[in-house]
PDB file of C-alpha atoms in Angstrom:
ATOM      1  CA  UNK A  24       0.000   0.000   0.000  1.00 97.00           C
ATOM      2  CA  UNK A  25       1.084   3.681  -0.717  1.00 98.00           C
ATOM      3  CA  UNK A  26       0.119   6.888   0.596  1.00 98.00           C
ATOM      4  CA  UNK A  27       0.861  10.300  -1.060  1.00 98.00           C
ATOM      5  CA  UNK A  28       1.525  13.653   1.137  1.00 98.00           C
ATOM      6  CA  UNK A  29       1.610  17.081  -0.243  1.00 98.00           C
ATOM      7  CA  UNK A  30       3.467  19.566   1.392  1.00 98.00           C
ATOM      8  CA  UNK A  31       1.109  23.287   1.054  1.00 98.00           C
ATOM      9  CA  UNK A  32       4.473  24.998   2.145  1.00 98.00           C
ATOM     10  CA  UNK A  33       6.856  26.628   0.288  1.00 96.00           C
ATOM     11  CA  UNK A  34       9.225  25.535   2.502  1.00 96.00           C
ATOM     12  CA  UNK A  35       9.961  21.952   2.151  1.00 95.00           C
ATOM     13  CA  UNK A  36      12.075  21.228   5.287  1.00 95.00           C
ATOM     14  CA  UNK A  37       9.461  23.312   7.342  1.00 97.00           C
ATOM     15  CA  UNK A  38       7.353  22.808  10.396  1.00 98.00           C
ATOM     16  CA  UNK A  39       4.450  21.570   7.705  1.00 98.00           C
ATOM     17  CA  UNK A  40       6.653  19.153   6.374  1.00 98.00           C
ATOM     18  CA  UNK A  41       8.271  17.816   9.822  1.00 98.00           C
ATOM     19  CA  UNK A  42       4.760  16.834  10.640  1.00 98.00           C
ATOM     20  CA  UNK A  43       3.493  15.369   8.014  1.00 98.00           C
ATOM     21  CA  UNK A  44       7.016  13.100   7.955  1.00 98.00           C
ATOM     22  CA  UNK A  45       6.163  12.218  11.625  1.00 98.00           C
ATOM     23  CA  UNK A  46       2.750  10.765   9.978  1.00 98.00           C
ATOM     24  CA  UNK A  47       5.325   9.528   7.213  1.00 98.00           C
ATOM     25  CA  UNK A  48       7.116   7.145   9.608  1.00 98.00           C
ATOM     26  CA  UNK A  49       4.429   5.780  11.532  1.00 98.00           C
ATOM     27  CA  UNK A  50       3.291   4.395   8.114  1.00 98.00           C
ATOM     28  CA  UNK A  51       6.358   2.971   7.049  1.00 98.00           C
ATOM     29  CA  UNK A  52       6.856   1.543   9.845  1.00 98.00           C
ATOM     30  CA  UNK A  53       3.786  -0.499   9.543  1.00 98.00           C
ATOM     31  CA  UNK A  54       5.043  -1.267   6.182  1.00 98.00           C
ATOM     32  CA  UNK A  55       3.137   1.140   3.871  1.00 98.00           C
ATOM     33  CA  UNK A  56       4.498   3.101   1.057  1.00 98.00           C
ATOM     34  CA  UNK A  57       4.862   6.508   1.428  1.00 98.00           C
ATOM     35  CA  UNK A  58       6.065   9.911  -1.186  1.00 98.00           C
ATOM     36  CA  UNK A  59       5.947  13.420  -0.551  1.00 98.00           C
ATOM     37  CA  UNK A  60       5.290  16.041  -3.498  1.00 98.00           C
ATOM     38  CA  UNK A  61       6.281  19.330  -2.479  1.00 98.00           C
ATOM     39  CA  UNK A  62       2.868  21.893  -3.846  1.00 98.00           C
ATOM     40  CA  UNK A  63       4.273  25.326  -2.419  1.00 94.00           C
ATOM     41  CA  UNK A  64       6.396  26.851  -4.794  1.00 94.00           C
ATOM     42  CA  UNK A  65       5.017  25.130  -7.988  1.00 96.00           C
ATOM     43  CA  UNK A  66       2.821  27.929 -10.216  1.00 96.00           C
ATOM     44  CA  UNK A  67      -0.535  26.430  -9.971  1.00 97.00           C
ATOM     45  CA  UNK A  68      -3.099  28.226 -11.062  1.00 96.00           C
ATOM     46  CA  UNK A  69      -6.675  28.253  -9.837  1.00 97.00           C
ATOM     47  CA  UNK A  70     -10.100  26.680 -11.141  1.00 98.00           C
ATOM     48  CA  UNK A  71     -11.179  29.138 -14.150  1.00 97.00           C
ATOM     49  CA  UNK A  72     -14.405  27.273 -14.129  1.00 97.00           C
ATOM     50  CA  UNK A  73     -14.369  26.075 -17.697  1.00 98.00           C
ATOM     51  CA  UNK A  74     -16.330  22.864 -16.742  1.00 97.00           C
ATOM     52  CA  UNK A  75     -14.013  21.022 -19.501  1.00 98.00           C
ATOM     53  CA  UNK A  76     -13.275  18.607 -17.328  1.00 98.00           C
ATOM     54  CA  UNK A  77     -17.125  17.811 -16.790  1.00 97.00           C
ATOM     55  CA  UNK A  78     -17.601  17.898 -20.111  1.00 98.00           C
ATOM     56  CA  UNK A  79     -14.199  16.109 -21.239  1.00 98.00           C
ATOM     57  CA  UNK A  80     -14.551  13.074 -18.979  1.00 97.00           C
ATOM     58  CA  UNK A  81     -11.112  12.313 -19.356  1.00 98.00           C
ATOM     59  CA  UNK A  82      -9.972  12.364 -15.313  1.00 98.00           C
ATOM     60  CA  UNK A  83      -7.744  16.052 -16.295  1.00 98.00           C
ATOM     61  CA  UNK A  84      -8.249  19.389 -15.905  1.00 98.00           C
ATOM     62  CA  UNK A  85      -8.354  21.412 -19.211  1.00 98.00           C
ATOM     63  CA  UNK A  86      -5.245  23.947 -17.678  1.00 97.00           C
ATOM     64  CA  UNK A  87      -2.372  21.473 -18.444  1.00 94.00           C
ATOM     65  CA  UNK A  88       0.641  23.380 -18.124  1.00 96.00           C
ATOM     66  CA  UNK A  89       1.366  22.830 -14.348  1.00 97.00           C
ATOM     67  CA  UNK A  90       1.626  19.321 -12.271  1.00 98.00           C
ATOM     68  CA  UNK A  91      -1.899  19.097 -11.141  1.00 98.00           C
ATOM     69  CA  UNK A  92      -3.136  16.210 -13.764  1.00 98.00           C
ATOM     70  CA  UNK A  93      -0.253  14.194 -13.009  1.00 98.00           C
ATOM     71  CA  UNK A  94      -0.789  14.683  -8.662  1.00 98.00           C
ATOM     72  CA  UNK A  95      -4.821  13.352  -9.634  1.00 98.00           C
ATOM     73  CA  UNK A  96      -3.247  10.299 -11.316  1.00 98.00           C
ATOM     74  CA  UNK A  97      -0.729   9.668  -8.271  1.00 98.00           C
ATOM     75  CA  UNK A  98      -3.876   9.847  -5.706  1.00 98.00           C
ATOM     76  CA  UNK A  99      -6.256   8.009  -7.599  1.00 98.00           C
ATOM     77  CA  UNK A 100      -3.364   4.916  -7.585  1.00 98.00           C
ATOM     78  CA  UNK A 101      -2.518   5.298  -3.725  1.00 98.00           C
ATOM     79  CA  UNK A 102      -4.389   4.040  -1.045  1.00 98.00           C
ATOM     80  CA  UNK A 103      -3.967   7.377   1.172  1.00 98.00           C
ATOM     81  CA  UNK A 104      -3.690  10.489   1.034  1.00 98.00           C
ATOM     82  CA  UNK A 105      -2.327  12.989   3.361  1.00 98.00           C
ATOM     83  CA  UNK A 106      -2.679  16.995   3.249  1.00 98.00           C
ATOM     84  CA  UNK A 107      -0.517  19.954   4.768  1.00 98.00           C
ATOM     85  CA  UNK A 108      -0.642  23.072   4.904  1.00 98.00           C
ATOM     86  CA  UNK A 109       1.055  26.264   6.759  1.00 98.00           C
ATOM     87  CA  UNK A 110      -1.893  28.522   8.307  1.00 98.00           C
ATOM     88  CA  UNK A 111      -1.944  31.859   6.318  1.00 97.00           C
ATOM     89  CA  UNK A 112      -4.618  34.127   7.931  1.00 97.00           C
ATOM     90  CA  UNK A 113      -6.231  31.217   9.450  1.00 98.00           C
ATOM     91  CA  UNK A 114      -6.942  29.666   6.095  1.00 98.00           C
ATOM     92  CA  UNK A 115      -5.104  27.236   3.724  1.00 98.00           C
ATOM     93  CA  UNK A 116      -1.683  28.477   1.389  1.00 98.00           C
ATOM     94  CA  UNK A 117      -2.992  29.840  -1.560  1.00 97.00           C
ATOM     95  CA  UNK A 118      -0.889  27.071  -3.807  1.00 98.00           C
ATOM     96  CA  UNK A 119      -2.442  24.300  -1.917  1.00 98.00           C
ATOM     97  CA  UNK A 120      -5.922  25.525  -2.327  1.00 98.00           C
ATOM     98  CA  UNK A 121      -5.485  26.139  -5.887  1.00 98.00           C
ATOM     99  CA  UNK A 122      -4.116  22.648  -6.234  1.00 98.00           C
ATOM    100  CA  UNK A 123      -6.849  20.966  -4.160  1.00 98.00           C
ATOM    101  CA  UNK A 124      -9.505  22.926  -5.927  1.00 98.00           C
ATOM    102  CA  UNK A 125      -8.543  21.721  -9.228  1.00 98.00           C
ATOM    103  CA  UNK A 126      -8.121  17.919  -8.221  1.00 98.00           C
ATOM    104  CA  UNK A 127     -10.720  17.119  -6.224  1.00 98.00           C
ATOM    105  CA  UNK A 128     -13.215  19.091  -8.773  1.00 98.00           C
ATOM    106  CA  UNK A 129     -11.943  17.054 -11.145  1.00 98.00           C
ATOM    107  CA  UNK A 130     -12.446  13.768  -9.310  1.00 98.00           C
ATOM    108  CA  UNK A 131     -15.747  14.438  -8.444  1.00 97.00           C
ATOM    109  CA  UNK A 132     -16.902  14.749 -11.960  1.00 96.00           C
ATOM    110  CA  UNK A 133     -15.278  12.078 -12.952  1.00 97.00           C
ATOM    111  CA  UNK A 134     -17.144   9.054 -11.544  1.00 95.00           C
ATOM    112  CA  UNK A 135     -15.183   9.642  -7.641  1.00 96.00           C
ATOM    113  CA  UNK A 136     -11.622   8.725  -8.180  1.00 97.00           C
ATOM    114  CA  UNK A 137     -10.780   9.334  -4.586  1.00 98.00           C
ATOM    115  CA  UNK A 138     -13.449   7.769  -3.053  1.00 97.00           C
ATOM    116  CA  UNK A 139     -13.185   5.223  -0.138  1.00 96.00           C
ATOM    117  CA  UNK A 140      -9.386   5.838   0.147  1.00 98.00           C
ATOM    118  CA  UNK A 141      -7.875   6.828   3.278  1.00 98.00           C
ATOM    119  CA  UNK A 142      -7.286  10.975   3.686  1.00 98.00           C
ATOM    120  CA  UNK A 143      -6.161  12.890   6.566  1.00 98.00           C
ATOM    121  CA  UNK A 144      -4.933  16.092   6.613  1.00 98.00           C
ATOM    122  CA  UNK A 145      -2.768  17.938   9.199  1.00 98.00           C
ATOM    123  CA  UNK A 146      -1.382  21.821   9.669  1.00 98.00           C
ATOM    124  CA  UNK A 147       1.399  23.502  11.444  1.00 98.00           C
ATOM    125  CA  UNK A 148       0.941  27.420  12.825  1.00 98.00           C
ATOM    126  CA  UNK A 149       2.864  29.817  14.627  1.00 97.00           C
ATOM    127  CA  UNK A 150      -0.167  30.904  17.316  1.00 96.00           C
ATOM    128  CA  UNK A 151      -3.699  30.164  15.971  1.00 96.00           C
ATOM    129  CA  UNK A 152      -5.649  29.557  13.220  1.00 97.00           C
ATOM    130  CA  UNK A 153      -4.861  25.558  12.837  1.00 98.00           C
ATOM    131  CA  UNK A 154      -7.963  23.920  13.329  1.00 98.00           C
ATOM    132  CA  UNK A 155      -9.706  26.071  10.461  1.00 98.00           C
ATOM    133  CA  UNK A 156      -7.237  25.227   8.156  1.00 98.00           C
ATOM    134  CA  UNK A 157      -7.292  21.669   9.008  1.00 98.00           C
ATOM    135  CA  UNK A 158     -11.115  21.811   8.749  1.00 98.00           C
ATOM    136  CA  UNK A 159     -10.783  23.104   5.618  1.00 98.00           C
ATOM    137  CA  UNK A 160      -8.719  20.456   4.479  1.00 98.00           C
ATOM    138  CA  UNK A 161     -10.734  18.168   5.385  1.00 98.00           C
ATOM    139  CA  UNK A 162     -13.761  19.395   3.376  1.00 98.00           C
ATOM    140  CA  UNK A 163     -11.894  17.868   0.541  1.00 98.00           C
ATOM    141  CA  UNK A 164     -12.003  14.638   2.135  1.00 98.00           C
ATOM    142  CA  UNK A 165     -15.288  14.747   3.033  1.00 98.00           C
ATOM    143  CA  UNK A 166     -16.702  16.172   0.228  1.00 97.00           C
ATOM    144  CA  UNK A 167     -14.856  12.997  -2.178  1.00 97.00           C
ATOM    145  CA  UNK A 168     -16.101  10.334   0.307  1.00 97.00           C
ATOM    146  CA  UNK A 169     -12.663   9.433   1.887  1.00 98.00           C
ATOM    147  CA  UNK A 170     -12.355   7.647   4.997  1.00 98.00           C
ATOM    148  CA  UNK A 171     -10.662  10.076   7.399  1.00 98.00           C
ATOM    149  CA  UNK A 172      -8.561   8.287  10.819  1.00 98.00           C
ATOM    150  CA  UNK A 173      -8.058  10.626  13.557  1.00 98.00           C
ATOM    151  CA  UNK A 174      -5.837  11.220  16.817  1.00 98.00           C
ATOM    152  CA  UNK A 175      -5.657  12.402  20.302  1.00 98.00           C
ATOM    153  CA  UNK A 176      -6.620  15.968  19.245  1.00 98.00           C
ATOM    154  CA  UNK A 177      -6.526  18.285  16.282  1.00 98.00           C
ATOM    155  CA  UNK A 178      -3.996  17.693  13.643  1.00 98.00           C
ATOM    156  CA  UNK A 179      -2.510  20.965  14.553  1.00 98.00           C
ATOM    157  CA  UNK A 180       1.558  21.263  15.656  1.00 98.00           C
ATOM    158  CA  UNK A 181       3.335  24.665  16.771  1.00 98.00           C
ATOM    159  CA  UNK A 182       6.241  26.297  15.573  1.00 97.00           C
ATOM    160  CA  UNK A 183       7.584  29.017  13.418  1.00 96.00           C
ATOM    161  CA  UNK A 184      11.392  28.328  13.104  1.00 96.00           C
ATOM    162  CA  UNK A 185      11.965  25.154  10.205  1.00 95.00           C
ATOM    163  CA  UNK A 186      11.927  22.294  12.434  1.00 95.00           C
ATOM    164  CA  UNK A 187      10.592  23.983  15.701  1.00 97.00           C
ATOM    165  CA  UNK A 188       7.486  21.658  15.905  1.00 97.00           C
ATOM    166  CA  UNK A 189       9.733  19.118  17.125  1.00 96.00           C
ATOM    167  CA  UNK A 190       9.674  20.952  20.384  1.00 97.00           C
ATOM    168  CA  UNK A 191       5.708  20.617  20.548  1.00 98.00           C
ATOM    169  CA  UNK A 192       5.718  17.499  22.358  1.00 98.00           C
ATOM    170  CA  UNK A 193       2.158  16.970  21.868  1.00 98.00           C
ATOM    171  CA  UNK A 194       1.422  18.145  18.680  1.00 98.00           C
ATOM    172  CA  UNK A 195       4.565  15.224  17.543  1.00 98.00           C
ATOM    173  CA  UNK A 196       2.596  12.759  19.283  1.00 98.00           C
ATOM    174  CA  UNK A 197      -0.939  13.890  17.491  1.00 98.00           C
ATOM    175  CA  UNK A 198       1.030  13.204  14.569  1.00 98.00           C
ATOM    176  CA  UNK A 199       2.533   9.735  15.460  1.00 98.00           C
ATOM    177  CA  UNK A 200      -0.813   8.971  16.561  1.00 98.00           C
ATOM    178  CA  UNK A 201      -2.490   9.829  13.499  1.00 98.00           C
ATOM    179  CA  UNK A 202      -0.262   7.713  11.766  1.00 98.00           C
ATOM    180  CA  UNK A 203      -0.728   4.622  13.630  1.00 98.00           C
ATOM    181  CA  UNK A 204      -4.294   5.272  13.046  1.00 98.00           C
ATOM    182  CA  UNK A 205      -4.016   5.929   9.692  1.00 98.00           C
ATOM    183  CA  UNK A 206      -1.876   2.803   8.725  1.00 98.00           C
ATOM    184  CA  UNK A 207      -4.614   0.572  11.162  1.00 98.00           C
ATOM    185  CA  UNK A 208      -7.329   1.273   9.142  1.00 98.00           C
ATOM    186  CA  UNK A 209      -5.583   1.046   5.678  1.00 98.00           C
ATOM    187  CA  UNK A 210      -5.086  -2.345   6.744  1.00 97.00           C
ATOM    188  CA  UNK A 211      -8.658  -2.677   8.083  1.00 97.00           C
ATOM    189  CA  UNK A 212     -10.265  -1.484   4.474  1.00 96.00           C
ATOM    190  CA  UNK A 213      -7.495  -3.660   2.545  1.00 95.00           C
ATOM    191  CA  UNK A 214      -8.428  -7.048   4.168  1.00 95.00           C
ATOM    192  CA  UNK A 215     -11.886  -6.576   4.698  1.00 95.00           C
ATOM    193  CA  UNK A 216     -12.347  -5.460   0.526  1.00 91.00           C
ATOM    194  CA  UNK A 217     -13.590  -9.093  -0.669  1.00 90.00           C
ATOM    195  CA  UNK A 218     -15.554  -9.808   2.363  1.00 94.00           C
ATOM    196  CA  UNK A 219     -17.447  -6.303   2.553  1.00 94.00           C
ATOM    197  CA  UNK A 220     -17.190  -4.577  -0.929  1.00 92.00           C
ATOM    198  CA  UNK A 221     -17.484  -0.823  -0.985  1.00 91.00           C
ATOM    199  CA  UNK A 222     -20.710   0.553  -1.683  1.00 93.00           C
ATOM    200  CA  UNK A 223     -21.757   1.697  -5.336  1.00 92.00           C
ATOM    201  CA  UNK A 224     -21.498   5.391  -6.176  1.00 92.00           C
ATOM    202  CA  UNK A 225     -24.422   6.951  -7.152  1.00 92.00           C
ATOM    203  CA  UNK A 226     -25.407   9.381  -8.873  1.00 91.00           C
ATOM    204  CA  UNK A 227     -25.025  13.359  -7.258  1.00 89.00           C
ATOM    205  CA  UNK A 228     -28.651  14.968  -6.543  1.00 91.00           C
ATOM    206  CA  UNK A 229     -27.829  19.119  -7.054  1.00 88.00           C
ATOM    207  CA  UNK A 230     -30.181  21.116  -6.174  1.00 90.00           C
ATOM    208  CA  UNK A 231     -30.676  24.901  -6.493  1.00 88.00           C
ATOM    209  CA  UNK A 232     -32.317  26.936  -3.702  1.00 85.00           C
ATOM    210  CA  UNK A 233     -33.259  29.902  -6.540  1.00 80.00           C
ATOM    211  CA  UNK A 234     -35.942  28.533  -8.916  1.00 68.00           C
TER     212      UNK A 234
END
């Protein structure tokens, strides 16, 4: 089994980073795959709303000049997926957003590529504003019918210096935690696959409140 991280921060050896790697080794030590893509610095632009990829049906978005098709192909193989992001006025990194806009747009028009994998997603911040970002990271998940693990609290660690959050005692343990978790119940959904198969997708109901 694999799972695939993106780092939201520019900075790749940064406090977002450190914790996602402390996910990172948790799952490798229980024998799963794991990569990290660095998103922060790329030039991704956002959704222009085109709807080609509705209308294309082809699992891509129609801007193809950045990395974003290739990161949809790379989650729909894995069997996890794992977000971070640095908290920029209490919110998600522009990149990232831009990046998770696209893809998971994309996958939900395209029959649910991500759904029933494994998704978590985790932030580091200087003061405040973590558990918004994680919650809107985890709209993403939601949204695409993931399975999300959890741990001892939010998936929130503290520092501002590259590599402080190893000085948060308990936000490295929320992250070893959530690791653990995470690998348990890839394991769970792997071996239980032919006795319980996943439910069906159906169909997506929209409806308008204007008439």
């Amino acid at each position: 089994m694999k799972v695939v991280g993106f780092n939201g921060s520019p900075n790749k050896k940064g406090n977002t980073a450190c914790s996602l790697n402390i996910v990172f080794e948790e799952l490798e030590h229980a024998g799963i795959e794991t990569e990290m893509i660095h998103v922060g610095k790329k030039k991704i632009q956002g959704c222009t709303a085109c709807l080609g990829c509705v209308k294309n049906q082809n699992e891509a978005c129609t801007l193809d000049d950045d990395p974003v098709n290739e990161w949809i192909q790379k989650i729909k193989a894995a069997d996890g997926i794992l977000l971070g992001s640095p908290v920029h006025f209490s919110g998600v990194a522009g990149t990232m957003k831009s990046f998770l806009d696209r893809a998971f747009f994309v996958a939900s028009v395209n029959g649910g590529l991500f759904r029933n994998k494994v998704g978590a997603a985790v932030a580091a911040v200087r003061r405040s504003g973590g558990i918004s970002t994680v919650d809107a990271l985890n709209h993403y998940l939601n949204y695409s019918e993931m399975v999300m693990p959890a741990s001892n609290y939010w998936h929130v660690a503290h520092g501002l210096a590259p590599g402080e959050m190893k000085q948060d005692g308990e936000g490295k343990q929320i992250m070893a935690v959530l690791g653990k978790n995470m690998a348990w119940l890839m394991k769970i959904i792997e071996h239980g696959k032919q006795q319980f198969p996943a439910p069906e997708p159906v169909a997506k109901i929209m409806t308008n409140f204007i008439r």
